[in-house]
Coordinates of C-alpha atoms and ligand atoms in Angstrom, one line a residue:
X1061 CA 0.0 0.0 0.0
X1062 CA 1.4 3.4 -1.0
X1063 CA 0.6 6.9 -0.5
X1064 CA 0.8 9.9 -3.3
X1065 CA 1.5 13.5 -2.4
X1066 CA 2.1 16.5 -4.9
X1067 CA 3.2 19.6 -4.3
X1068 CA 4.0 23.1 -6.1
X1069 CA 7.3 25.3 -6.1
X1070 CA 6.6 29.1 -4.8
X1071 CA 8.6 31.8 -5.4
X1072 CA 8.9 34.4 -2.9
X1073 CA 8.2 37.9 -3.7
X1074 CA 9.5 39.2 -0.3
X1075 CA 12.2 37.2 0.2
X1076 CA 13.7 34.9 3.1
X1077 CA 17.0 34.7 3.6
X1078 CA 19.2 33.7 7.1
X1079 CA 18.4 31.8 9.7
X1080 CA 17.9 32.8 13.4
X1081 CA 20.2 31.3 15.8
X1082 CA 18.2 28.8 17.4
X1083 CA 16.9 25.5 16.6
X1084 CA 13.6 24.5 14.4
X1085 CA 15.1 25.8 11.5
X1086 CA 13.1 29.6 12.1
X1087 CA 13.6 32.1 9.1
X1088 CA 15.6 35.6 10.2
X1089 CA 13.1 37.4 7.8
X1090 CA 9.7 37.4 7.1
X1091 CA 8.8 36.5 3.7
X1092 CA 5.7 36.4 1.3
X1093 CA 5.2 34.2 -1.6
X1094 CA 3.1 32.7 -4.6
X1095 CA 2.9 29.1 -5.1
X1096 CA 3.1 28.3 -9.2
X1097 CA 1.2 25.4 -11.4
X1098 CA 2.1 23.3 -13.8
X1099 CA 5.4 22.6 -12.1
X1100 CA 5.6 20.3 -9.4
X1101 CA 7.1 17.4 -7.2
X1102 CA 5.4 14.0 -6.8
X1103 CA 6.4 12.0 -4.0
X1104 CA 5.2 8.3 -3.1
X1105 CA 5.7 6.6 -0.1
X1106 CA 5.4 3.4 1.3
X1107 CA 6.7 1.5 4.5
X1108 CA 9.8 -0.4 4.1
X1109 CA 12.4 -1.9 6.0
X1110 CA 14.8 0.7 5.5
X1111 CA 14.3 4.6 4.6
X1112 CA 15.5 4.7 0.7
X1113 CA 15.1 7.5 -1.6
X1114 CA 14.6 7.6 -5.3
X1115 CA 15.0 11.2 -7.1
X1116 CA 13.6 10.9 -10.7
X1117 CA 14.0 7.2 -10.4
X1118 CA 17.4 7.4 -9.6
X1119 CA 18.6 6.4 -5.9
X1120 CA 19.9 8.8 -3.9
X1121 CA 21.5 9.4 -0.4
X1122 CA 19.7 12.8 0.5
X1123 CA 21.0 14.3 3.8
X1124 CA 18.5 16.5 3.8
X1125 CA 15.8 14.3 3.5
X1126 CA 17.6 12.3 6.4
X1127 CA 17.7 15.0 8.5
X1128 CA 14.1 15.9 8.2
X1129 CA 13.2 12.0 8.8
X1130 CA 14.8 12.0 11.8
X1131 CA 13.6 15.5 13.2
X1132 CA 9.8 14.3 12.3
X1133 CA 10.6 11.1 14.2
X1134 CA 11.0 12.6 17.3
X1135 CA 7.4 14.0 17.3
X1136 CA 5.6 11.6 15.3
X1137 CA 5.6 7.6 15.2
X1138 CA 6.8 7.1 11.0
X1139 CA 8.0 3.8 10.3
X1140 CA 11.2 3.7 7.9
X1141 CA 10.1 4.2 4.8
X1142 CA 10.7 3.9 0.5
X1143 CA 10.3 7.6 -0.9
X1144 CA 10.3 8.1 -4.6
X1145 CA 10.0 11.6 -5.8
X1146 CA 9.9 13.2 -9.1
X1147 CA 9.9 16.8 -10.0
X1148 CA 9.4 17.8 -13.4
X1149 CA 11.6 20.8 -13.6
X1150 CA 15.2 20.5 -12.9
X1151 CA 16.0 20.1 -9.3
X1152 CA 18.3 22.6 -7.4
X1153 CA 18.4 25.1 -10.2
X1154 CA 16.7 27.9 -8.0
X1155 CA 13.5 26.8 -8.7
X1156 CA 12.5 25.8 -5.3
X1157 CA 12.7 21.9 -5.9
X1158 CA 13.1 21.6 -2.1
X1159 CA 10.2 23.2 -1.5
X1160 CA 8.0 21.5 -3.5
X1161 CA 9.5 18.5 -2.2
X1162 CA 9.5 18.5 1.6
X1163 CA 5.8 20.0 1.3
X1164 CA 5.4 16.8 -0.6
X1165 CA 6.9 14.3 1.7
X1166 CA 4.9 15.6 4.9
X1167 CA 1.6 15.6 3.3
X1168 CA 1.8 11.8 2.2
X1169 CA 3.7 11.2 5.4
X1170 CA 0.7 12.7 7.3
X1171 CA -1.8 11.0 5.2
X1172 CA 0.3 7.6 5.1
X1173 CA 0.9 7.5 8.4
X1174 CA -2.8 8.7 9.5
X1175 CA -0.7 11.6 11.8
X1176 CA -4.1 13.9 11.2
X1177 CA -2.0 17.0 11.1
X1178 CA -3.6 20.2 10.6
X1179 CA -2.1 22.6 7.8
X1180 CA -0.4 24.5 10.3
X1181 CA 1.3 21.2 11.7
X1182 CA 2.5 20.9 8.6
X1183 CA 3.6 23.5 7.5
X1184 CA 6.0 24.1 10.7
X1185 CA 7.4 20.4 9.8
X1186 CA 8.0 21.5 6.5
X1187 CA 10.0 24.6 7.8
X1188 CA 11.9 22.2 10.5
X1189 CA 13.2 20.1 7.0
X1190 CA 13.5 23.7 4.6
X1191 CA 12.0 27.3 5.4
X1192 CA 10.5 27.8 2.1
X1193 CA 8.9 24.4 1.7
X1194 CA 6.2 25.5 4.6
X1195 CA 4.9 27.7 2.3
X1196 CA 4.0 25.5 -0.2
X1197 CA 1.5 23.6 1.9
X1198 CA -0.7 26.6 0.4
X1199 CA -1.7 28.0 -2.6
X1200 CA -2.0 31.2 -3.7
X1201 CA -0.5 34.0 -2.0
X1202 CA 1.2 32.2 1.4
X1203 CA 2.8 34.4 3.9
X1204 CA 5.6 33.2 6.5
X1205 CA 6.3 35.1 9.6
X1206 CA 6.4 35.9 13.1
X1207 CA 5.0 35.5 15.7
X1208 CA 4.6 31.5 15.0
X1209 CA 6.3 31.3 11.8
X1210 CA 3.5 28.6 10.4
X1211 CA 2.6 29.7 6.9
X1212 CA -0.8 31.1 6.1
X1213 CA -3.0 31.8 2.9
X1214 CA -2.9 35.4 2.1
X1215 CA -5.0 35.1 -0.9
X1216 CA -6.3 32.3 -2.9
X1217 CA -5.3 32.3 -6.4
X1218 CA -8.4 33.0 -8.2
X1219 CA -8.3 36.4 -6.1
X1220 CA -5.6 37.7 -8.4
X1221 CA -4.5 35.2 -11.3
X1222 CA -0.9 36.8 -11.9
X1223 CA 1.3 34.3 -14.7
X1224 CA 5.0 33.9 -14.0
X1225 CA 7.4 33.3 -17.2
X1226 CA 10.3 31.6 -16.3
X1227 CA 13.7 32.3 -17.5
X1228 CA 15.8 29.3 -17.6
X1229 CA 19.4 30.8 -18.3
X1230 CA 21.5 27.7 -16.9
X1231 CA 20.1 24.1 -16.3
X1232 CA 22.3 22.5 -13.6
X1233 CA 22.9 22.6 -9.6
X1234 CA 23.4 25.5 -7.9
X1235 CA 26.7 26.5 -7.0
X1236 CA 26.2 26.9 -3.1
X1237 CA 23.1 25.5 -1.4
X1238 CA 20.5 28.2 0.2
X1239 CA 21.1 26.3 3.6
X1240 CA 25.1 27.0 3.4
X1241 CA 24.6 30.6 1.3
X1242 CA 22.7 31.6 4.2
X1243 CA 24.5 31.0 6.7
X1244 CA 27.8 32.4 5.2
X1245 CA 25.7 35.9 4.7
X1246 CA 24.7 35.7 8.8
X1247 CA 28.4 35.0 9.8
X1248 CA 29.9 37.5 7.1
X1249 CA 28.2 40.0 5.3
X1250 CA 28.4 43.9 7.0
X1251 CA 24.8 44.3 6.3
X1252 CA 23.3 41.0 7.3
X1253 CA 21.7 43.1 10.4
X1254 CA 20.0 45.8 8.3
X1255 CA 18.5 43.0 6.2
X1256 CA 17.0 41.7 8.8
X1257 CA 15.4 44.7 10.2
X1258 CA 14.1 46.3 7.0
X1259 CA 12.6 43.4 5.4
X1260 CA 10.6 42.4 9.2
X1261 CA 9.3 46.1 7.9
X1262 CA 8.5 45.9 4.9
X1263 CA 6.5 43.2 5.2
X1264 CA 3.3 44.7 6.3
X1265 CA 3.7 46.7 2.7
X1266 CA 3.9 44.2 1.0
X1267 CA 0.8 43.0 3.0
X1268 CA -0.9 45.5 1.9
X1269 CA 0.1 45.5 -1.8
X1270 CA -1.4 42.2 -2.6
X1271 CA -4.5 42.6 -0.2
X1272 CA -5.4 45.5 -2.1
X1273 CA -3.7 43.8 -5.2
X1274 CA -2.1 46.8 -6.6
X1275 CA 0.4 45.5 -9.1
X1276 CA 2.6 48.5 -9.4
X1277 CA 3.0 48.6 -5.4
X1278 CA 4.0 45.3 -5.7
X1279 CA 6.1 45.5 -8.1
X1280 CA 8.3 48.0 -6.9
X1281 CA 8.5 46.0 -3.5
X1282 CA 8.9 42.8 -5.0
X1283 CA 11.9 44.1 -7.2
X1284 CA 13.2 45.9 -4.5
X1285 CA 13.5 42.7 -1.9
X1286 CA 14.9 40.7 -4.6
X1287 CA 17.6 43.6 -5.3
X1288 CA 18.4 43.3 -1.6
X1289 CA 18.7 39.7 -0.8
X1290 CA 21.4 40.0 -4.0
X1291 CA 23.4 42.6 -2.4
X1292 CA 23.0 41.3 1.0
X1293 CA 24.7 37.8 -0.9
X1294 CA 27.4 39.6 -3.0
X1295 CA 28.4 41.3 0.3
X1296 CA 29.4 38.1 2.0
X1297 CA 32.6 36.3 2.1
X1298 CA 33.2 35.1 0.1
X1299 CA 30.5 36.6 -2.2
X1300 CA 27.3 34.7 -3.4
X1301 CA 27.3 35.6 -6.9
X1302 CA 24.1 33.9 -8.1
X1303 CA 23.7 35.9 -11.4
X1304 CA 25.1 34.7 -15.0
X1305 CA 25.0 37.8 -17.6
X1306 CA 21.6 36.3 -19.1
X1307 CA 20.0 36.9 -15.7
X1308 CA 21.1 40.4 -15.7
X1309 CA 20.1 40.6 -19.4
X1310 CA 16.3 39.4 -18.3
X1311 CA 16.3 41.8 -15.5
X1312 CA 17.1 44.5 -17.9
X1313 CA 14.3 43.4 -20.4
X1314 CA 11.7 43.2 -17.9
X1315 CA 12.8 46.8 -16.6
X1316 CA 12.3 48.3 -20.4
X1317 CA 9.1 46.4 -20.5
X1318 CA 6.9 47.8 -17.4
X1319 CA 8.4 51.6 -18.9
X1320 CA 7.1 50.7 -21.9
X1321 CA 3.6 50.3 -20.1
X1322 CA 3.4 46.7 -19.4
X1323 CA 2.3 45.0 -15.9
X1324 CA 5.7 43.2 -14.8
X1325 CA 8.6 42.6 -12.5
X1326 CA 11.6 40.5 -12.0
X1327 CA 12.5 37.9 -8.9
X1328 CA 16.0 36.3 -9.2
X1329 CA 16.2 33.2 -6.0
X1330 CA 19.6 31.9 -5.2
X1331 CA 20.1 30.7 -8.7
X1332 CA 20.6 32.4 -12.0
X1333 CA 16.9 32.3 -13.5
X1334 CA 14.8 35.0 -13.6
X1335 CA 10.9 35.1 -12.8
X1336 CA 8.9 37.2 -15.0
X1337 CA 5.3 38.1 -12.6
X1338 CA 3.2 39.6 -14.7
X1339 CA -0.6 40.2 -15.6
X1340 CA -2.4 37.6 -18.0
X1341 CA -2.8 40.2 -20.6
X1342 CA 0.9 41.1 -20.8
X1343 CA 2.3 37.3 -20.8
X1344 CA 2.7 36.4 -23.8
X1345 CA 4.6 39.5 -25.0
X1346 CA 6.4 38.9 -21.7
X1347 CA 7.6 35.3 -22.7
X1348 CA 8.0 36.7 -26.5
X1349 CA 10.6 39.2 -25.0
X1350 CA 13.0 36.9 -23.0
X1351 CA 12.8 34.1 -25.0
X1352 CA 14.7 36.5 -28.0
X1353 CA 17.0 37.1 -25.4
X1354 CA 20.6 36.0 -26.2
X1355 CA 21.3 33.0 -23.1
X1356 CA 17.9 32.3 -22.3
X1357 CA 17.9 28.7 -22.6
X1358 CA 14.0 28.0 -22.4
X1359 CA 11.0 29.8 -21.1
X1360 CA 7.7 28.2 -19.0
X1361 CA 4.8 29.8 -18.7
X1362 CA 2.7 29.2 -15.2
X1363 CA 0.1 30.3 -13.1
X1364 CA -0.5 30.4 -9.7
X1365 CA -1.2 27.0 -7.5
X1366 CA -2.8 25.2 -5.1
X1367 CA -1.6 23.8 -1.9
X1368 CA 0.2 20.5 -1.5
X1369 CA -2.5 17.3 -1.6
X1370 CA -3.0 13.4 -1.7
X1371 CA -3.7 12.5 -5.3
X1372 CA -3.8 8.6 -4.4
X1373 CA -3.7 6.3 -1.7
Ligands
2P0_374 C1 12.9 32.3 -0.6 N1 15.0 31.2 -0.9 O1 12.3 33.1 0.3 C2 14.4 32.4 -0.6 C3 14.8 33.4 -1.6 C4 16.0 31.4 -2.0 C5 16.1 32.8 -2.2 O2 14.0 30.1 0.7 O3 17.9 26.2 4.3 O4 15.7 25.9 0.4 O5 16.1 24.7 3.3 O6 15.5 26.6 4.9 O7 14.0 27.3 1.8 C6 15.6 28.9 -0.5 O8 16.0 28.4 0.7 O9 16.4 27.0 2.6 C7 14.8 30.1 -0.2 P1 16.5 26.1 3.8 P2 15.4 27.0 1.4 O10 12.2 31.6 -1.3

């Protein structure tokens, strides 16, 4: 008997980065983020007499996964178990791939296991195994913060049905992992403390922004936290330099675009694609745009997702 989960990437539009210095894995930043379709992780799990895990039907020894096993364990009863996962985007490219997949893995663990967690149980045990992951337990607009740091549904995605063109510039693994970027930017960077404090303020903006859905508010914030995050990682040591020229290039592009009159801004994660969030109406010029660009690999148009679910079992 086996158990089916899928989840969705998200991609933040205020952004988390750093860790606070305790235990439970607890984001140093606020952050607020829209969970995408089309792509996604599927995960199935069934008891077995050892924990083994299959990415994209290759075996692999994931310490991560490991390490999230054994946190889970110590509140819950989860017998060893056979995961196989699949994500059909490539995985640690910046798009979020652990996300997807630890949001995944707890909601068939939960259902497998008959745990009867509530959304909010889950969402912290996704954040315990990766911070951004307990955001995808939700669809729409998902926010992440203090004072519990369990995600919540800000808006559901028929409220405001934003597309998001991808940029894929370079298909492969990142260069440093968010968990170890992050860290280095806490321990290093000059203005690691000024991050922190002006992003815990302007998340009530941003709040605001898509509450009231005003697309040129948002924009300005969203660009604006992305902007940061980058300078707050170029300004460790040594520096984060997540960008290849084509994501600069796309950044550019999208730039000339919203002064030309259309209804779009850039996020760049901690990889060197670029996320196009734009209106319906403007998308397909949007994806026209980049795709011309010189080092943009491929382009994906999505929309906005649901939350993590059981599909089967
Ligand atoms: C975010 N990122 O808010 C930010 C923006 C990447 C850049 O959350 O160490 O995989 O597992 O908690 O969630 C990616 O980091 O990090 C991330 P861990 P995670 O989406």
């Amino acid at each position: 008997m086996s158990t089916t989960a899928r989840a969705h990437p998200n991609i933040a539009l205020l952004k988390y980065w750093g860790k606070q210095d305790r235990p439970g894995n607890y984001p140093a930043t606020p952050s607020v983020s829209i969970t995408l379709d089309t792509l996604s992780t599927t995960t199935t799990i069934e008891v077995a007499p050892t924990d083994r895990v299959w990415l994209n039907e290759i075996e692999v020894e994931d310490a991560k996964v490991g390490a999230a096993l054994e946190d889970w364990r110590q509140h819950y009863d989860i017998p060893s178990l056979s995961i196989k996962t699949r994500n059909n985007f490539p995985t640690a490219a910046g798009l979020a791939s652990s996300a997807s997949g630890f949001a995944a893995l707890i909601t068939a663990i939960d259902a497998h296991c008959e745990l009867s967690l509530s959304d909010a149980d889950k969402s912290d045990l996704a954040r315990r195994a990766s911070g951004s992951a307990a955001r995808s337990i939700h669809g729409g607009f998902v926010t992440l913060a203090e004072p519990d740091w369990q995600a919540r549904q800000l808006l559901p995605k028929k409220a405001w049905p934003l597309r998001v063109v991808i940029a894929i510039t370079t298909i492969g693994p990142k260069a440093v992992s968010s968990s170890v970027g992050m860290e280095r930017s806490r321990l290093t960077s000059p203005y690691f403390e000024a991050w922190v404090s002006s992003t815990a303020s302007d998340y009530g903006t941003v709040v605001d922004a898509v509450t009231d859905r005003d697309f040129d508010k948002l924009a300005e914030l969203a660009e604006a936290s992305c902007l940061k995050m980058h300078a707050l990682m170029l300004s460790s040591k040594p520096g984060l330099v997540y960008w290849h020229a084509a994501t600069v290039a796309c950044m550019h592009e999208i730039r000339a675009l919203r002064e030309q009159g259309l209804k779009v801004f850039f996020t760049v994660d901690a990889g060197p694609q670029v996320k196009a969030v734009c209106t319906e109406e403007h998308a397909k010029v949007v994806q026209q745009a980049l795709a011309n660009l010189p080092g943009v690999e491929e382009t994906i148009q999505v929309g906005l997702g649901q939350g993590a679910t059981v599909i089967d079992g």
